Coordinates of C-alpha atoms in Angstrom, one line a residue:
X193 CA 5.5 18.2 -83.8
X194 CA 8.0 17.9 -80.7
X195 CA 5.6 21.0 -79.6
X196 CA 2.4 19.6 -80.3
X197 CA 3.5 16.2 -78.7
X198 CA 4.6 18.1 -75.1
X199 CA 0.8 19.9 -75.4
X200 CA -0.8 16.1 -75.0
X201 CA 1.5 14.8 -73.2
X202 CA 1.5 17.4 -70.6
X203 CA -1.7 16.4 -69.1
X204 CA -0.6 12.9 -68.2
X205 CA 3.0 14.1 -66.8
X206 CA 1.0 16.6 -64.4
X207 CA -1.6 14.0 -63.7
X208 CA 1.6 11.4 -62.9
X209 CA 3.5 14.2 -60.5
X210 CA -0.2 14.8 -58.5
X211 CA 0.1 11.4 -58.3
X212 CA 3.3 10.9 -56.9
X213 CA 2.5 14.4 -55.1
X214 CA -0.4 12.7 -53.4
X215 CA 1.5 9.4 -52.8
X216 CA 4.2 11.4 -50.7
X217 CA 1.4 13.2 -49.2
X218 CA -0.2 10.1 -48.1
X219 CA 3.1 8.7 -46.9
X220 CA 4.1 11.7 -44.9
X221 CA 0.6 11.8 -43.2
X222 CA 1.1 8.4 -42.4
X223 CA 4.0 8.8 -40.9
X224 CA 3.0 11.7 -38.8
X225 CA -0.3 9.9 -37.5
X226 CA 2.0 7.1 -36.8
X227 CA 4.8 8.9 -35.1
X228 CA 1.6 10.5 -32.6
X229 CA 0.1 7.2 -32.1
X230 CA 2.1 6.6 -29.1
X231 CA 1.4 10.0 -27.4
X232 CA -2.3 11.8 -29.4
X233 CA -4.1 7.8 -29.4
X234 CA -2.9 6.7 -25.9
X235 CA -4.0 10.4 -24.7
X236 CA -7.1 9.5 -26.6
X237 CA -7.6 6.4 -24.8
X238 CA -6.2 7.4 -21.6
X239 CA -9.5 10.3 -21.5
X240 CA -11.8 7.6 -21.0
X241 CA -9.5 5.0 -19.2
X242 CA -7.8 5.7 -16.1
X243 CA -3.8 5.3 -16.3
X244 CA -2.9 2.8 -13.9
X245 CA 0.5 1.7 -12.7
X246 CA 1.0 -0.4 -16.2
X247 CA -0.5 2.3 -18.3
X248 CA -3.9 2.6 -20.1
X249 CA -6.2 -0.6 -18.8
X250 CA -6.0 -4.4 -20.5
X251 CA -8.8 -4.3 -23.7
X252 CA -8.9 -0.6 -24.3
X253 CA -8.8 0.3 -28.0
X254 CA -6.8 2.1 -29.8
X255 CA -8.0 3.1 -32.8
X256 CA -5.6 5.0 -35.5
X257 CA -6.4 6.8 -39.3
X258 CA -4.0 8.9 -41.2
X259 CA -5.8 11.4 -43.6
X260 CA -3.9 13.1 -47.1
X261 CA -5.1 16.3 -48.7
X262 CA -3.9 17.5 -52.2
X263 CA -5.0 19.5 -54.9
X264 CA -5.7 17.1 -58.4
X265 CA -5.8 20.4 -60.2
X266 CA -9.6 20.1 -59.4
X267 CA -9.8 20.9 -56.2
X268 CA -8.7 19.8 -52.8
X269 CA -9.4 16.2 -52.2
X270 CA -9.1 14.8 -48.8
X271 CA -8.3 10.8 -48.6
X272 CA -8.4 8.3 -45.4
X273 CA -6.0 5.7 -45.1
X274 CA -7.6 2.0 -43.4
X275 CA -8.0 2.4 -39.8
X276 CA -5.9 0.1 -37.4
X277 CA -7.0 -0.7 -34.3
X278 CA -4.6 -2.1 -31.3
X279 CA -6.3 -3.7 -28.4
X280 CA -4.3 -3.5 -24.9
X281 CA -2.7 -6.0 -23.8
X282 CA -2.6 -7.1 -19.9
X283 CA 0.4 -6.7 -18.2
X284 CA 0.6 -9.0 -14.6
X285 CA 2.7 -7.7 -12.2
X286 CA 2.6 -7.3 -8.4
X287 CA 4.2 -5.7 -5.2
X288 CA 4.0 -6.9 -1.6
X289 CA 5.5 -5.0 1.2
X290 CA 5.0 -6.0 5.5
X291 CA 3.2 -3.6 7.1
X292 CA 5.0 -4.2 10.3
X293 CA 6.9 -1.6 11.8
X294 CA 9.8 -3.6 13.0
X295 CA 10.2 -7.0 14.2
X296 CA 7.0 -8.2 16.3
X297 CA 7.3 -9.1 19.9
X298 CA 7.3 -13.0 20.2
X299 CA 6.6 -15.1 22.7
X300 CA 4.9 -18.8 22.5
X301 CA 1.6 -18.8 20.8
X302 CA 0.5 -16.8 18.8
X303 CA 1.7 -13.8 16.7
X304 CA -0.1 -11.9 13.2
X305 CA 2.4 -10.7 10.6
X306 CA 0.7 -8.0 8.3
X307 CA 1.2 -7.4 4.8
X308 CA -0.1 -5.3 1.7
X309 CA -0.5 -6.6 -2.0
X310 CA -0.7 -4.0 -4.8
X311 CA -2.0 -4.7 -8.1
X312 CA 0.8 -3.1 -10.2
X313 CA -0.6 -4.5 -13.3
X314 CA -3.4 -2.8 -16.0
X315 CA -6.2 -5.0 -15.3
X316 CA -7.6 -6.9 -12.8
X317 CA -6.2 -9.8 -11.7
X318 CA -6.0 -12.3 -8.7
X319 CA -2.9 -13.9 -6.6
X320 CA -2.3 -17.1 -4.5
X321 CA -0.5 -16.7 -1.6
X322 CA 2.5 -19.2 0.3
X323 CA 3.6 -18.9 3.2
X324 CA 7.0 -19.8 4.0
X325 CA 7.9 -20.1 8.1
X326 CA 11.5 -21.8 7.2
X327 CA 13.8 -18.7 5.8
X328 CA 17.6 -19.3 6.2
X329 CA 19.4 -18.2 9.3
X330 CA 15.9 -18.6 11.4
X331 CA 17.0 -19.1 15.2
X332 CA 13.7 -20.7 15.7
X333 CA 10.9 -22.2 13.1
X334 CA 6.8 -21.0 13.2
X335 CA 4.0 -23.0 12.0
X336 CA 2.2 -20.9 9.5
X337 CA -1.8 -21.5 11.1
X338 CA -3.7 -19.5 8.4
X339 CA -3.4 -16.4 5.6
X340 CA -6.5 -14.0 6.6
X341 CA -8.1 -11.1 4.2
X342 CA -8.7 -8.0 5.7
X343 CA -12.2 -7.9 5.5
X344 CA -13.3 -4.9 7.7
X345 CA -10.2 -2.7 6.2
X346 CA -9.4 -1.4 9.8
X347 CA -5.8 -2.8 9.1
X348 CA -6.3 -5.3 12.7
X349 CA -6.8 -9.0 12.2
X350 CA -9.8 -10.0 13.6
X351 CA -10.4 -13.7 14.5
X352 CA -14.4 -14.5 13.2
X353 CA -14.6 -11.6 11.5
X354 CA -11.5 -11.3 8.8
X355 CA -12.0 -13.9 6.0
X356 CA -9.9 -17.0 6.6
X357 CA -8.6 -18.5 2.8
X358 CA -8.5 -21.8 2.5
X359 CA -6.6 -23.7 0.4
X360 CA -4.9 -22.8 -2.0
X361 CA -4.7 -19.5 -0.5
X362 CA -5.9 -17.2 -3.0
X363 CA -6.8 -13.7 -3.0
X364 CA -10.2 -12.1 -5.0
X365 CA -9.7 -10.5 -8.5
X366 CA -7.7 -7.0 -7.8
X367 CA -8.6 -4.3 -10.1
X368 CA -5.4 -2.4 -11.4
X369 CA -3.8 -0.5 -8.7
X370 CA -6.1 -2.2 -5.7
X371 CA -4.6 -3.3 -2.6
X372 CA -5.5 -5.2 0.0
X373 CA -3.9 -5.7 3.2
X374 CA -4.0 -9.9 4.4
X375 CA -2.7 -11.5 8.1
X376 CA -0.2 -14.3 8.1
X377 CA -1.5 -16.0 11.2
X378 CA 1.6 -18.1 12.8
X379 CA 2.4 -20.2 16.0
X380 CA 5.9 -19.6 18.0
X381 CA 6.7 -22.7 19.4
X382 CA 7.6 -23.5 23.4
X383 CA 11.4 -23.1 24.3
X384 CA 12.0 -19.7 22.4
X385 CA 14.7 -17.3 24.5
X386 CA 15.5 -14.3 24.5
X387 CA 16.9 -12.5 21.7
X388 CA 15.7 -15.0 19.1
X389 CA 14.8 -13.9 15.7
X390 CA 12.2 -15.5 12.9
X391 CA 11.7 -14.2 9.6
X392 CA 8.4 -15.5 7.4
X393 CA 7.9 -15.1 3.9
X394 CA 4.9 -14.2 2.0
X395 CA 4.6 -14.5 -1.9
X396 CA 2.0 -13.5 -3.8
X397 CA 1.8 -14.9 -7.4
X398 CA -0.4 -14.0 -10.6
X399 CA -3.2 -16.7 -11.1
X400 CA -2.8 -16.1 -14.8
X401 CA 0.9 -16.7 -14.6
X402 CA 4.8 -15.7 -13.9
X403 CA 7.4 -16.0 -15.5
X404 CA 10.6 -14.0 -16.9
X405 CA 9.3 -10.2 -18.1
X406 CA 8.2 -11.2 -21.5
X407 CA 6.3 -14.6 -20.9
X408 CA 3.5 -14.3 -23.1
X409 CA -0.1 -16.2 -22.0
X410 CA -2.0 -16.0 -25.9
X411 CA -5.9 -15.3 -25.0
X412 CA -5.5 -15.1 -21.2
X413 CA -5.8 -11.4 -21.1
X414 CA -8.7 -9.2 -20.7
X415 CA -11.5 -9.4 -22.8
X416 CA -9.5 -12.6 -24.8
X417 CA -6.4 -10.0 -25.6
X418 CA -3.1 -11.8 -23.9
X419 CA -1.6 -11.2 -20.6
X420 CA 1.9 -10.4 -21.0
X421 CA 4.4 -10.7 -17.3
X422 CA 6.0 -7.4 -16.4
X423 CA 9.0 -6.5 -14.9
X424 CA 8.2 -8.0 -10.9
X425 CA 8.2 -11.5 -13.2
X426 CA 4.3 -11.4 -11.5
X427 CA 5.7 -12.9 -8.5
X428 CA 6.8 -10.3 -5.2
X429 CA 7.6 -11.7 -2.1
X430 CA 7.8 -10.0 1.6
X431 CA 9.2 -10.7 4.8
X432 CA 7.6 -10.4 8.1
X433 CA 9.8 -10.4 11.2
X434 CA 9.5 -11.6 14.5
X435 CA 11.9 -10.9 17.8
X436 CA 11.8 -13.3 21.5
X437 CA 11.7 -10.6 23.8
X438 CA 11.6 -7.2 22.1
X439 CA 11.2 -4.4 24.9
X440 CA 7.7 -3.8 25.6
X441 CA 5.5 -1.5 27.8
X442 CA 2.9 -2.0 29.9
X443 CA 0.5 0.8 31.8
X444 CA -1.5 0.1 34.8
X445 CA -3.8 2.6 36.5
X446 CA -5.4 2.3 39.7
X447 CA -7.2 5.0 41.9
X448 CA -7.6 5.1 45.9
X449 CA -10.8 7.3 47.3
X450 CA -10.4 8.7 51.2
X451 CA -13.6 11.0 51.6
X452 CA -14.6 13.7 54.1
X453 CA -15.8 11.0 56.5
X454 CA -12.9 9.2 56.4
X455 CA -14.8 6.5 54.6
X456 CA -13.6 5.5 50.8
X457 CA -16.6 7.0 48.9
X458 CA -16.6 8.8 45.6
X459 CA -18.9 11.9 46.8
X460 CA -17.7 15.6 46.5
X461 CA -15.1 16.4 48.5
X462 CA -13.1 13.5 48.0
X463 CA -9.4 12.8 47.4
X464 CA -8.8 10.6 44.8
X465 CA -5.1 9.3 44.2
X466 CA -4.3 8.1 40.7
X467 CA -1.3 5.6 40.5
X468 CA 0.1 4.9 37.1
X469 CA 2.4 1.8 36.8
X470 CA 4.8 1.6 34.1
X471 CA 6.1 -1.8 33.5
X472 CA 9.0 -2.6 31.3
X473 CA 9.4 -5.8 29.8
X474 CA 12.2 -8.0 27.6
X475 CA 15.4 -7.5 26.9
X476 CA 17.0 -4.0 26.3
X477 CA 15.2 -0.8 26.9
X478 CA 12.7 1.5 25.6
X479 CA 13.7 5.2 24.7
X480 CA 11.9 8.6 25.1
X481 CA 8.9 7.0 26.9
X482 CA 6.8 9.6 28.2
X483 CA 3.4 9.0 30.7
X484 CA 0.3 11.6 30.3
X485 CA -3.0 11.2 32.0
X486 CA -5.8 13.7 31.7
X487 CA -7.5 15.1 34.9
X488 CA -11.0 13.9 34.6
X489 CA -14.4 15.8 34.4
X490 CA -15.9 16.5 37.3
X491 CA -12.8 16.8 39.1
X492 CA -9.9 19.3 40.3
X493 CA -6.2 18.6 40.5
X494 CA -4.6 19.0 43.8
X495 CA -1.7 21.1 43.3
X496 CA 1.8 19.9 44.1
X497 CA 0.9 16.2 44.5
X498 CA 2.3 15.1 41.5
X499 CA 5.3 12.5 42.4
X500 CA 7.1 9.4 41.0
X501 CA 8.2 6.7 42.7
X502 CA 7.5 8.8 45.8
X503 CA 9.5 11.9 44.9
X504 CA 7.7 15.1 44.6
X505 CA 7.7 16.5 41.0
X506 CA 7.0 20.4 40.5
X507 CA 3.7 20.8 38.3
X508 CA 5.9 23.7 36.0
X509 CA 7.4 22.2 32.8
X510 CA 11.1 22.4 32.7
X511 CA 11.9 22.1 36.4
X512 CA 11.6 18.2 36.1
X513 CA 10.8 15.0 34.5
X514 CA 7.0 16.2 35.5
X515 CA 4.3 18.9 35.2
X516 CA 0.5 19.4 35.9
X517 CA -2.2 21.8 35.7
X518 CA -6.0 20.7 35.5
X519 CA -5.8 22.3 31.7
X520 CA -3.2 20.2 30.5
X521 CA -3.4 16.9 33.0
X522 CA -0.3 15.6 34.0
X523 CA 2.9 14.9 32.1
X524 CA 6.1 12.9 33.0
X525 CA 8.9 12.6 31.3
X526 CA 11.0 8.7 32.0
X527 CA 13.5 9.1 29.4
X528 CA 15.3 5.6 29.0
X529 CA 14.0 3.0 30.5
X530 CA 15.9 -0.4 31.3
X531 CA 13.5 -3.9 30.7
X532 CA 12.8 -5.7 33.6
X533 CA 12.2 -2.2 35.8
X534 CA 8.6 -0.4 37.0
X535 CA 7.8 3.2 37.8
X536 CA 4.8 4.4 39.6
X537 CA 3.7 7.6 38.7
X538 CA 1.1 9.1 41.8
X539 CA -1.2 12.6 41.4
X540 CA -4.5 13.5 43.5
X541 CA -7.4 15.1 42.5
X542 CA -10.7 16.2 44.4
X543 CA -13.9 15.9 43.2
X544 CA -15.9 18.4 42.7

């Protein structure tokens, strides 16, 4: 009986342990789909969305199934799990660096800081922009006049040509990873000296939002998802810096004629004498400065009249601060130069 019992009853055990078989089956595919769902589903979604600085771009879908196989005794039979699908949510975060150099030169009137804003987010977004004149430990104050875009993308503010934003100052909608470079357009005042220093501030803010990394703005995302601040809080600010008399350099070239006739005539046979004028201005000096001219077409390079300040210079390289040659033009070498001094540099050519 015992016997006959385990022959009916065998059936159902076997049928319970596919079961259970399958149920651990299911569970361990499961897991395995979800343990890749982070690196096969974002590679998934990454193929047809670019990867930006925030990852895979606000509203992309992710869409996720795990699949069992086992064998019921008739057969292999393959099962799908429900599918889950994740929509992206938008990150909002920015950068801002000043393009500047160094500190500007200043003097009364009018100076342009330059700055860059990057998108650092994963979908597109839009910033106001303050300027702030009045940073701690300012020797002197400007008045912010206006915040310009850009708008030619030659990296030069110009006036009637570079979009002016009015108030409040706030920049188009960014795509992820877009820049764009904007002009903080200030006034130095009268009674500046030498030596003074200014610093400006620009901040660019998320029109969404900022906040502490976290903050969480439900629906404001792409495509209804939320926006969610990053780690730059969706707020970066720059400085821009300006200096009262920073050493700056100034060429002036003028040209004498004394033809055949002894008239002043540009016609061939001419002498022409080229004088280059190197002015330096400020306060402290500028280092390395080197003058170069090219001899122009159409004429020849009188040999051995290169000269500065009046002294002769040889035309070889190495002998002096100069050299010349109607290949390479002319070439001379001022070193350091003091503000407040001026070098003439002097060659002839003759026209052919």
């Amino acid at each position: 009986m015992q016997a006959h019992s385990s022959f009916f009853l065998a059936p159902a055990i076997r049928s319970a342990q596919i079961s259970a078989e399958a149920k651990h089956v299911r569970s361990r595919s499961t897991s395995w789909s979800v343990s890749l769902f982070g690196a096969a589903f974002a590679l998934t979604a990454l193929g047809a969305n670019a990867a930006h600085a925030e990852g895979v771009s606000a509203g992309t879908l992710i869409e996720n199934t795990a699949t069992a196989t086992y064998d019921d005794g008739g057969g292999e039979k393959t099962i799908d799990s429900n599918t889950v699908t994740l929509r992206v949510d938008e990150l909002l975060d920015v950068t801002i660096t000043s393009l500047d150099s160094g500190p500007l030169a200043a003097v009364p009137g009018e100076a342009v800081l330059t700055f860059e804003i990057t998108n650092q987010g994963n979908g597109p977004e839009a910033y106001q922009l303050t300027a702030n004149p009045v940073v701690a430990g300012n020797d002197f104050d400007t008045t912010v006049d206006s915040i310009a875009v850009d708008t030619n993308g030659n990296g030069t503010y110009d006036p009637g040509v570079d979009e002016i934003l009015t108030a409040p100052e706030t920049t188009a909608v960014l795509a992820a990873d877009e820049t764009l470079t904007v002009f903080v357009i200030v006034t130095v005042p009268d009674g500046v000296t030498d030596g003074q220093e200014s610093d400006i501030e620009l901040t660019a803010d998320a029109v969404t939002g900022t906040g502490a990394p976290g903050t969480l703005f439900a629906g404001q995302g792409v495509d209804g998802g939320d926006a969610i601040v990053g780690t730059t809080g969706a707020s970066a600010t720059a400085t821009g810096e300006l200096l009262v008399g920073i050493t700056s350099v100034d060429l002036t070239k003028a040209a004498s004629i004394v033809d055949p006739f002894g008239g002043t005539s540009a016609v061939p046979g001419a002498v022409v004498t080229f004088t280059i004028t190197a002015d330096v201005a400020g306060s402290g000096s500028v280092d390395d400065l080197i003058v170069t001219d090219t001899i122009p077409d159409g004429t020849t390079y009188a040999a051995g009249t290169l000269a500065l300040d009046g002294n002769p210079l040889t035309d070889v390289s190495g002998d002096d601060a100069g050299e010349a040659s109607d290949a390479s033009g002319i070439s001379v070498d001022l070193g350091t130069v003091a503000a407040g001094s001026s070098q003439a540099i002097t060659f002839n050519v003759t026209i052919d």
